[in-house]
Each structure stands twice: as C-alpha cells, then as structure tokens.
Amino acid sequence: MLIGEYQHSLDDKGRVNFPAKLREGLGARFIITKGLDNCLFVYSEDEWQILEDKLKALPVSKSRDVQRFFFAGACDVVPDKQGRVVIPQNLREYAGLTKDVMVIGASVRAEIWDKNRWVASCSEVTPEAIAEAMDNLGF
C-alpha cells in the first residue's frame, strides 16, 4: 500500500526526487501517466498490468477513450541513483507542474500534483463530504 504526502521540487531537467518509501512500493521501474483531476498517476508494473487487463476485457467501443487517455501519454521510468525520475514535458504540461510538487501515496498508486493545485484540492474536501462519500460507498 502506498501512503504518505511528500513535497519536492522539479529541477531544470524535469526531474523530481521520488520518495524512497513510495519507490519501495512501486518497484525498480514504474509507469507515469495522466491521471484524473489534472494530476499524474504512478503505477507499479503489476498494478499497470491489472489496469491494462481490465481495459482489454472491455469492448473497444466502450473503453477506447479511457485507453487513449491512460496509454497514449504513459511512460516507463527508472529512478536514477539519487532516486530522481524524469517527468516528460507532455505530462508536466498536463499536470501544470512547474517547480513545487507533491508526491502522494493513494493506495495502489502514487500521484504527482502541482503543490498549489494539491492544496486547493485538499481545501475543497470537507469531513462532511467524506462522510457522505463513505455512506454512498457502503462504509
């Protein structure tokens, strides 16, 4: 399980130091792709395969947009010796990443957010909204 919240900065080459605790959960090589809410999703190879298998099991007529969204911009990354990964320009632009970023654990995936967007997103979530969502999900 991937958990935690980590603040880092992008360098001039588009690299970010990926938190060691999350790298341990993701493995030596992982996949970064566009996510929901204009963040980036980060999957281990095993979780990526699960996502791919689920999408392949659906009729193309129903899944093609989702397939394109997740697969077209996806990239494999291998952290360097300092634990940094390069985030391609197209993904940095999609997520609005400039300098300060948040890398968070979100159960089976990690997410990479522009720090200001992350703070704004968190401020929109109230305990009441979480309670309602939990009720709707049957918790």
Short mmCIF file of N, CA and C in Angstrom, two decimals:
data_model
loop_
_atom_site.label_atom_id
_atom_site.label_comp_id
_atom_site.label_asym_id
_atom_site.label_seq_id
_atom_site.Cartn_x
_atom_site.Cartn_y
_atom_site.Cartn_z
N MET A 1 0.84 -1.18 0.00
CA MET A 1 0.00 0.00 0.00
C MET A 1 0.89 1.24 0.00
N LEU A 2 0.56 2.19 -0.86
CA LEU A 2 1.32 3.42 -0.97
C LEU A 2 0.60 4.51 -0.17
N ILE A 3 1.32 5.09 0.80
CA ILE A 3 0.73 6.11 1.66
C ILE A 3 1.73 7.24 1.88
N GLY A 4 1.22 8.38 2.31
CA GLY A 4 2.07 9.49 2.67
C GLY A 4 1.96 10.65 1.70
N GLU A 5 2.53 11.77 2.12
CA GLU A 5 2.49 13.01 1.36
C GLU A 5 3.89 13.63 1.43
N TYR A 6 4.47 13.93 0.28
CA TYR A 6 5.86 14.38 0.23
C TYR A 6 5.98 15.59 -0.69
N GLN A 7 6.66 16.62 -0.23
CA GLN A 7 6.88 17.80 -1.06
C GLN A 7 8.27 17.74 -1.66
N HIS A 8 8.34 18.01 -2.97
CA HIS A 8 9.62 18.02 -3.68
C HIS A 8 9.59 19.13 -4.73
N SER A 9 10.72 19.34 -5.37
CA SER A 9 10.81 20.35 -6.42
C SER A 9 11.29 19.71 -7.70
N LEU A 10 10.75 20.20 -8.81
CA LEU A 10 11.25 19.80 -10.12
C LEU A 10 12.54 20.57 -10.40
N ASP A 11 13.52 19.91 -10.98
CA ASP A 11 14.72 20.64 -11.38
C ASP A 11 14.56 21.12 -12.82
N ASP A 12 15.57 21.78 -13.34
CA ASP A 12 15.50 22.35 -14.69
C ASP A 12 15.34 21.31 -15.79
N LYS A 13 15.69 20.05 -15.49
CA LYS A 13 15.59 18.99 -16.49
C LYS A 13 14.27 18.20 -16.37
N GLY A 14 13.37 18.67 -15.50
CA GLY A 14 12.10 17.98 -15.33
C GLY A 14 12.18 16.76 -14.44
N ARG A 15 13.20 16.71 -13.59
CA ARG A 15 13.36 15.57 -12.69
C ARG A 15 12.80 15.92 -11.31
N VAL A 16 12.26 14.90 -10.67
CA VAL A 16 11.80 15.05 -9.29
C VAL A 16 12.35 13.88 -8.48
N ASN A 17 12.74 14.18 -7.26
CA ASN A 17 13.20 13.13 -6.37
C ASN A 17 11.96 12.38 -5.89
N PHE A 18 11.88 11.11 -6.24
CA PHE A 18 10.71 10.32 -5.87
C PHE A 18 10.95 9.72 -4.50
N PRO A 19 10.02 9.89 -3.56
CA PRO A 19 10.23 9.44 -2.18
C PRO A 19 10.61 7.96 -2.09
N ALA A 20 11.60 7.68 -1.25
CA ALA A 20 12.11 6.31 -1.10
C ALA A 20 11.01 5.34 -0.68
N LYS A 21 10.14 5.75 0.24
CA LYS A 21 9.08 4.85 0.70
C LYS A 21 8.13 4.48 -0.43
N LEU A 22 7.87 5.41 -1.32
CA LEU A 22 7.00 5.10 -2.45
C LEU A 22 7.75 4.27 -3.49
N ARG A 23 9.03 4.55 -3.70
CA ARG A 23 9.82 3.74 -4.64
C ARG A 23 9.85 2.28 -4.20
N GLU A 24 9.93 2.05 -2.90
CA GLU A 24 9.93 0.67 -2.39
C GLU A 24 8.65 -0.05 -2.78
N GLY A 25 7.52 0.63 -2.69
CA GLY A 25 6.24 0.03 -3.04
C GLY A 25 6.01 -0.11 -4.52
N LEU A 26 6.63 0.76 -5.31
CA LEU A 26 6.41 0.75 -6.76
C LEU A 26 7.36 -0.18 -7.50
N GLY A 27 8.52 -0.42 -6.93
CA GLY A 27 9.50 -1.28 -7.59
C GLY A 27 10.57 -0.48 -8.32
N ALA A 28 11.47 -1.19 -8.96
CA ALA A 28 12.62 -0.56 -9.62
C ALA A 28 12.23 0.21 -10.88
N ARG A 29 11.10 -0.12 -11.44
CA ARG A 29 10.62 0.52 -12.68
C ARG A 29 9.12 0.71 -12.52
N PHE A 30 8.62 1.89 -12.91
CA PHE A 30 7.18 2.12 -12.79
C PHE A 30 6.69 3.01 -13.92
N ILE A 31 5.38 3.21 -13.97
CA ILE A 31 4.74 3.90 -15.09
C ILE A 31 4.09 5.18 -14.58
N ILE A 32 4.32 6.27 -15.31
CA ILE A 32 3.67 7.55 -15.01
C ILE A 32 2.75 7.87 -16.18
N THR A 33 1.52 8.28 -15.87
CA THR A 33 0.56 8.62 -16.91
C THR A 33 -0.34 9.75 -16.44
N LYS A 34 -1.16 10.25 -17.35
CA LYS A 34 -2.14 11.26 -16.97
C LYS A 34 -3.11 10.64 -15.99
N GLY A 35 -3.51 11.43 -15.01
CA GLY A 35 -4.49 10.99 -14.03
C GLY A 35 -5.70 11.90 -14.05
N LEU A 36 -6.60 11.64 -13.15
CA LEU A 36 -7.79 12.47 -13.02
C LEU A 36 -7.43 13.73 -12.22
N ASP A 37 -8.26 14.73 -12.30
CA ASP A 37 -8.06 15.98 -11.56
C ASP A 37 -6.78 16.71 -11.94
N ASN A 38 -6.28 16.48 -13.14
CA ASN A 38 -5.05 17.11 -13.64
C ASN A 38 -3.84 16.82 -12.77
N CYS A 39 -3.77 15.61 -12.26
CA CYS A 39 -2.55 15.16 -11.61
C CYS A 39 -2.00 14.01 -12.45
N LEU A 40 -0.89 13.46 -12.03
CA LEU A 40 -0.32 12.30 -12.72
C LEU A 40 -0.50 11.08 -11.83
N PHE A 41 -0.82 9.95 -12.44
CA PHE A 41 -0.91 8.69 -11.73
C PHE A 41 0.39 7.93 -11.94
N VAL A 42 0.83 7.25 -10.90
CA VAL A 42 2.07 6.46 -10.95
C VAL A 42 1.73 5.05 -10.49
N TYR A 43 1.99 4.08 -11.37
CA TYR A 43 1.65 2.68 -11.09
C TYR A 43 2.90 1.80 -11.09
N SER A 44 2.91 0.81 -10.23
CA SER A 44 3.91 -0.26 -10.32
C SER A 44 3.60 -1.04 -11.60
N GLU A 45 4.55 -1.82 -12.05
CA GLU A 45 4.30 -2.63 -13.25
C GLU A 45 3.14 -3.60 -13.02
N ASP A 46 3.03 -4.16 -11.81
CA ASP A 46 1.94 -5.11 -11.52
C ASP A 46 0.58 -4.41 -11.56
N GLU A 47 0.47 -3.25 -10.94
CA GLU A 47 -0.80 -2.52 -10.95
C GLU A 47 -1.15 -2.02 -12.34
N TRP A 48 -0.13 -1.64 -13.12
CA TRP A 48 -0.36 -1.22 -14.50
C TRP A 48 -0.94 -2.38 -15.31
N GLN A 49 -0.43 -3.58 -15.08
CA GLN A 49 -0.93 -4.76 -15.79
C GLN A 49 -2.38 -5.02 -15.42
N ILE A 50 -2.74 -4.84 -14.17
CA ILE A 50 -4.13 -5.02 -13.74
C ILE A 50 -5.04 -4.02 -14.46
N LEU A 51 -4.60 -2.76 -14.53
CA LEU A 51 -5.37 -1.74 -15.25
C LEU A 51 -5.51 -2.11 -16.72
N GLU A 52 -4.42 -2.52 -17.33
CA GLU A 52 -4.45 -2.92 -18.74
C GLU A 52 -5.39 -4.10 -18.97
N ASP A 53 -5.30 -5.10 -18.11
CA ASP A 53 -6.17 -6.28 -18.25
C ASP A 53 -7.64 -5.91 -18.15
N LYS A 54 -7.98 -5.04 -17.21
CA LYS A 54 -9.37 -4.60 -17.06
C LYS A 54 -9.86 -3.89 -18.32
N LEU A 55 -9.02 -3.04 -18.87
CA LEU A 55 -9.42 -2.30 -20.07
C LEU A 55 -9.50 -3.21 -21.29
N LYS A 56 -8.59 -4.17 -21.39
CA LYS A 56 -8.63 -5.11 -22.52
C LYS A 56 -9.85 -6.00 -22.48
N ALA A 57 -10.40 -6.23 -21.30
CA ALA A 57 -11.57 -7.10 -21.16
C ALA A 57 -12.85 -6.41 -21.62
N LEU A 58 -12.81 -5.10 -21.76
CA LEU A 58 -13.99 -4.35 -22.18
C LEU A 58 -14.04 -4.22 -23.70
N PRO A 59 -15.23 -4.06 -24.26
CA PRO A 59 -15.31 -3.79 -25.70
C PRO A 59 -14.61 -2.46 -26.02
N VAL A 60 -13.89 -2.44 -27.13
CA VAL A 60 -13.18 -1.23 -27.54
C VAL A 60 -14.14 -0.06 -27.66
N SER A 61 -15.35 -0.33 -28.11
CA SER A 61 -16.33 0.75 -28.27
C SER A 61 -16.64 1.45 -26.96
N LYS A 62 -16.45 0.76 -25.84
CA LYS A 62 -16.73 1.36 -24.54
C LYS A 62 -15.47 1.87 -23.84
N SER A 63 -14.31 1.36 -24.21
CA SER A 63 -13.10 1.68 -23.46
C SER A 63 -12.08 2.50 -24.22
N ARG A 64 -12.32 2.78 -25.48
CA ARG A 64 -11.27 3.41 -26.30
C ARG A 64 -10.82 4.76 -25.76
N ASP A 65 -11.74 5.59 -25.29
CA ASP A 65 -11.33 6.90 -24.77
C ASP A 65 -10.47 6.75 -23.51
N VAL A 66 -10.84 5.82 -22.64
CA VAL A 66 -10.07 5.59 -21.42
C VAL A 66 -8.70 5.01 -21.78
N GLN A 67 -8.67 4.08 -22.73
CA GLN A 67 -7.39 3.52 -23.17
C GLN A 67 -6.48 4.62 -23.71
N ARG A 68 -7.02 5.46 -24.56
CA ARG A 68 -6.21 6.55 -25.13
C ARG A 68 -5.71 7.48 -24.04
N PHE A 69 -6.59 7.82 -23.11
CA PHE A 69 -6.23 8.75 -22.04
C PHE A 69 -5.04 8.21 -21.24
N PHE A 70 -5.13 6.96 -20.79
CA PHE A 70 -4.08 6.41 -19.94
C PHE A 70 -2.83 5.96 -20.69
N PHE A 71 -2.99 5.38 -21.88
CA PHE A 71 -1.84 4.77 -22.54
C PHE A 71 -1.06 5.69 -23.47
N ALA A 72 -1.72 6.63 -24.12
CA ALA A 72 -1.03 7.46 -25.12
C ALA A 72 0.11 8.27 -24.51
N GLY A 73 -0.09 8.82 -23.33
CA GLY A 73 0.95 9.66 -22.74
C GLY A 73 1.79 8.98 -21.69
N ALA A 74 1.57 7.70 -21.48
CA ALA A 74 2.27 6.98 -20.41
C ALA A 74 3.74 6.79 -20.73
N CYS A 75 4.55 6.70 -19.69
CA CYS A 75 5.97 6.42 -19.88
C CYS A 75 6.49 5.55 -18.75
N ASP A 76 7.47 4.71 -19.09
CA ASP A 76 8.18 3.91 -18.09
C ASP A 76 9.28 4.78 -17.51
N VAL A 77 9.49 4.70 -16.22
CA VAL A 77 10.60 5.43 -15.61
C VAL A 77 11.38 4.50 -14.69
N VAL A 78 12.66 4.77 -14.63
CA VAL A 78 13.56 4.06 -13.71
C VAL A 78 14.30 5.15 -12.93
N PRO A 79 14.14 5.19 -11.62
CA PRO A 79 14.84 6.21 -10.84
C PRO A 79 16.36 6.07 -10.99
N ASP A 80 17.03 7.24 -11.01
CA ASP A 80 18.49 7.21 -11.04
C ASP A 80 19.02 6.90 -9.64
N LYS A 81 20.33 6.94 -9.46
CA LYS A 81 20.93 6.56 -8.17
C LYS A 81 20.52 7.49 -7.03
N GLN A 82 20.11 8.70 -7.37
CA GLN A 82 19.65 9.64 -6.34
C GLN A 82 18.13 9.54 -6.11
N GLY A 83 17.47 8.63 -6.82
CA GLY A 83 16.04 8.45 -6.65
C GLY A 83 15.20 9.41 -7.48
N ARG A 84 15.82 10.08 -8.45
CA ARG A 84 15.09 11.03 -9.29
C ARG A 84 14.53 10.33 -10.52
N VAL A 85 13.36 10.82 -10.96
CA VAL A 85 12.77 10.36 -12.21
C VAL A 85 12.50 11.59 -13.08
N VAL A 86 12.63 11.39 -14.38
CA VAL A 86 12.32 12.45 -15.34
C VAL A 86 10.84 12.36 -15.69
N ILE A 87 10.15 13.47 -15.53
CA ILE A 87 8.75 13.53 -15.94
C ILE A 87 8.72 14.21 -17.31
N PRO A 88 8.27 13.51 -18.34
CA PRO A 88 8.28 14.08 -19.69
C PRO A 88 7.49 15.40 -19.77
N GLN A 89 7.89 16.24 -20.68
CA GLN A 89 7.29 17.56 -20.85
C GLN A 89 5.78 17.49 -21.02
N ASN A 90 5.29 16.54 -21.85
CA ASN A 90 3.84 16.47 -22.07
C ASN A 90 3.07 16.19 -20.78
N LEU A 91 3.64 15.38 -19.90
CA LEU A 91 2.98 15.10 -18.63
C LEU A 91 3.11 16.27 -17.66
N ARG A 92 4.25 16.95 -17.68
CA ARG A 92 4.40 18.15 -16.84
C ARG A 92 3.39 19.20 -17.24
N GLU A 93 3.19 19.37 -18.54
CA GLU A 93 2.22 20.35 -19.02
C GLU A 93 0.80 19.95 -18.63
N TYR A 94 0.45 18.69 -18.82
CA TYR A 94 -0.89 18.22 -18.47
C TYR A 94 -1.21 18.52 -17.01
N ALA A 95 -0.25 18.24 -16.11
CA ALA A 95 -0.49 18.40 -14.67
C ALA A 95 -0.17 19.81 -14.17
N GLY A 96 0.31 20.66 -15.06
CA GLY A 96 0.65 22.03 -14.64
C GLY A 96 1.81 22.08 -13.67
N LEU A 97 2.75 21.15 -13.81
CA LEU A 97 3.89 21.10 -12.89
C LEU A 97 4.91 22.16 -13.28
N THR A 98 5.30 22.96 -12.33
CA THR A 98 6.33 23.97 -12.60
C THR A 98 7.52 23.74 -11.68
N LYS A 99 7.42 24.11 -10.43
CA LYS A 99 8.55 23.96 -9.52
C LYS A 99 8.22 23.05 -8.34
N ASP A 100 7.28 23.49 -7.51
CA ASP A 100 6.95 22.73 -6.30
C ASP A 100 5.87 21.70 -6.61
N VAL A 101 6.15 20.45 -6.24
CA VAL A 101 5.21 19.36 -6.49
C VAL A 101 4.98 18.58 -5.21
N MET A 102 3.85 17.91 -5.17
CA MET A 102 3.52 16.99 -4.09
C MET A 102 3.44 15.60 -4.69
N VAL A 103 4.09 14.66 -4.04
CA VAL A 103 4.00 13.25 -4.42
C VAL A 103 3.28 12.57 -3.28
N ILE A 104 2.16 11.94 -3.60
CA ILE A 104 1.35 11.34 -2.54
C ILE A 104 1.12 9.86 -2.81
N GLY A 105 0.93 9.12 -1.75
CA GLY A 105 0.51 7.73 -1.87
C GLY A 105 -1.00 7.68 -1.87
N ALA A 106 -1.56 6.89 -2.77
CA ALA A 106 -3.02 6.76 -2.88
C ALA A 106 -3.39 5.29 -3.03
N SER A 107 -2.98 4.48 -2.06
CA SER A 107 -3.28 3.06 -2.01
C SER A 107 -2.48 2.26 -3.03
N VAL A 108 -3.05 1.95 -4.19
CA VAL A 108 -2.36 1.11 -5.17
C VAL A 108 -1.57 1.93 -6.19
N ARG A 109 -1.63 3.25 -6.07
CA ARG A 109 -0.87 4.11 -6.98
C ARG A 109 -0.36 5.29 -6.18
N ALA A 110 0.59 5.99 -6.77
CA ALA A 110 1.03 7.29 -6.25
C ALA A 110 0.47 8.35 -7.20
N GLU A 111 0.48 9.58 -6.76
CA GLU A 111 0.05 10.68 -7.60
C GLU A 111 1.06 11.81 -7.48
N ILE A 112 1.22 12.55 -8.57
CA ILE A 112 2.10 13.71 -8.59
C ILE A 112 1.24 14.92 -8.91
N TRP A 113 1.29 15.91 -8.03
CA TRP A 113 0.46 17.11 -8.14
C TRP A 113 1.32 18.37 -8.14
N ASP A 114 0.87 19.39 -8.84
CA ASP A 114 1.39 20.73 -8.61
C ASP A 114 1.00 21.09 -7.18
N LYS A 115 1.93 21.64 -6.40
CA LYS A 115 1.66 21.88 -4.98
C LYS A 115 0.44 22.78 -4.78
N ASN A 116 0.33 23.87 -5.53
CA ASN A 116 -0.80 24.78 -5.34
C ASN A 116 -2.13 24.10 -5.68
N ARG A 117 -2.12 23.28 -6.73
CA ARG A 117 -3.34 22.55 -7.10
C ARG A 117 -3.71 21.54 -6.01
N TRP A 118 -2.70 20.89 -5.43
CA TRP A 118 -2.94 19.93 -4.36
C TRP A 118 -3.57 20.62 -3.15
N VAL A 119 -3.00 21.75 -2.75
CA VAL A 119 -3.53 22.49 -1.59
C VAL A 119 -4.97 22.91 -1.86
N ALA A 120 -5.25 23.41 -3.06
CA ALA A 120 -6.61 23.82 -3.41
C ALA A 120 -7.56 22.63 -3.39
N SER A 121 -7.11 21.50 -3.92
CA SER A 121 -7.95 20.30 -3.94
C SER A 121 -8.27 19.83 -2.52
N CYS A 122 -7.28 19.85 -1.66
CA CYS A 122 -7.49 19.41 -0.27
C CYS A 122 -8.44 20.34 0.46
N SER A 123 -8.38 21.62 0.15
CA SER A 123 -9.26 22.57 0.85
C SER A 123 -10.72 22.40 0.46
N GLU A 124 -10.96 21.77 -0.70
CA GLU A 124 -12.33 21.55 -1.17
C GLU A 124 -12.99 20.33 -0.52
N VAL A 125 -12.19 19.48 0.08
CA VAL A 125 -12.72 18.24 0.67
C VAL A 125 -13.00 18.49 2.15
N THR A 126 -14.25 18.36 2.51
CA THR A 126 -14.66 18.57 3.90
C THR A 126 -14.94 17.23 4.56
N PRO A 127 -14.88 17.20 5.89
CA PRO A 127 -15.25 15.96 6.58
C PRO A 127 -16.67 15.51 6.24
N GLU A 128 -17.57 16.47 6.03
CA GLU A 128 -18.94 16.12 5.68
C GLU A 128 -19.00 15.45 4.31
N ALA A 129 -18.23 15.96 3.36
CA ALA A 129 -18.21 15.36 2.03
C ALA A 129 -17.64 13.93 2.08
N ILE A 130 -16.63 13.72 2.89
CA ILE A 130 -16.05 12.39 3.06
C ILE A 130 -17.07 11.45 3.69
N ALA A 131 -17.77 11.94 4.72
CA ALA A 131 -18.79 11.11 5.37
C ALA A 131 -19.88 10.71 4.39
N GLU A 132 -20.30 11.66 3.56
CA GLU A 132 -21.34 11.35 2.56
C GLU A 132 -20.82 10.33 1.54
N ALA A 133 -19.59 10.52 1.08
CA ALA A 133 -19.00 9.58 0.13
C ALA A 133 -18.90 8.19 0.74
N MET A 134 -18.49 8.11 2.00
CA MET A 134 -18.40 6.81 2.67
C MET A 134 -19.77 6.15 2.77
N ASP A 135 -20.79 6.94 3.08
CA ASP A 135 -22.15 6.39 3.12
C ASP A 135 -22.56 5.85 1.76
N ASN A 136 -22.27 6.62 0.71
CA ASN A 136 -22.64 6.21 -0.66
C ASN A 136 -21.90 4.95 -1.08
N LEU A 137 -20.69 4.76 -0.56
CA LEU A 137 -19.91 3.58 -0.92
C LEU A 137 -20.18 2.39 0.00
N GLY A 138 -21.03 2.60 1.01
CA GLY A 138 -21.40 1.49 1.88
C GLY A 138 -20.45 1.24 3.03
N PHE A 139 -19.69 2.24 3.45
CA PHE A 139 -18.80 2.08 4.60
C PHE A 139 -19.57 2.17 5.88
#
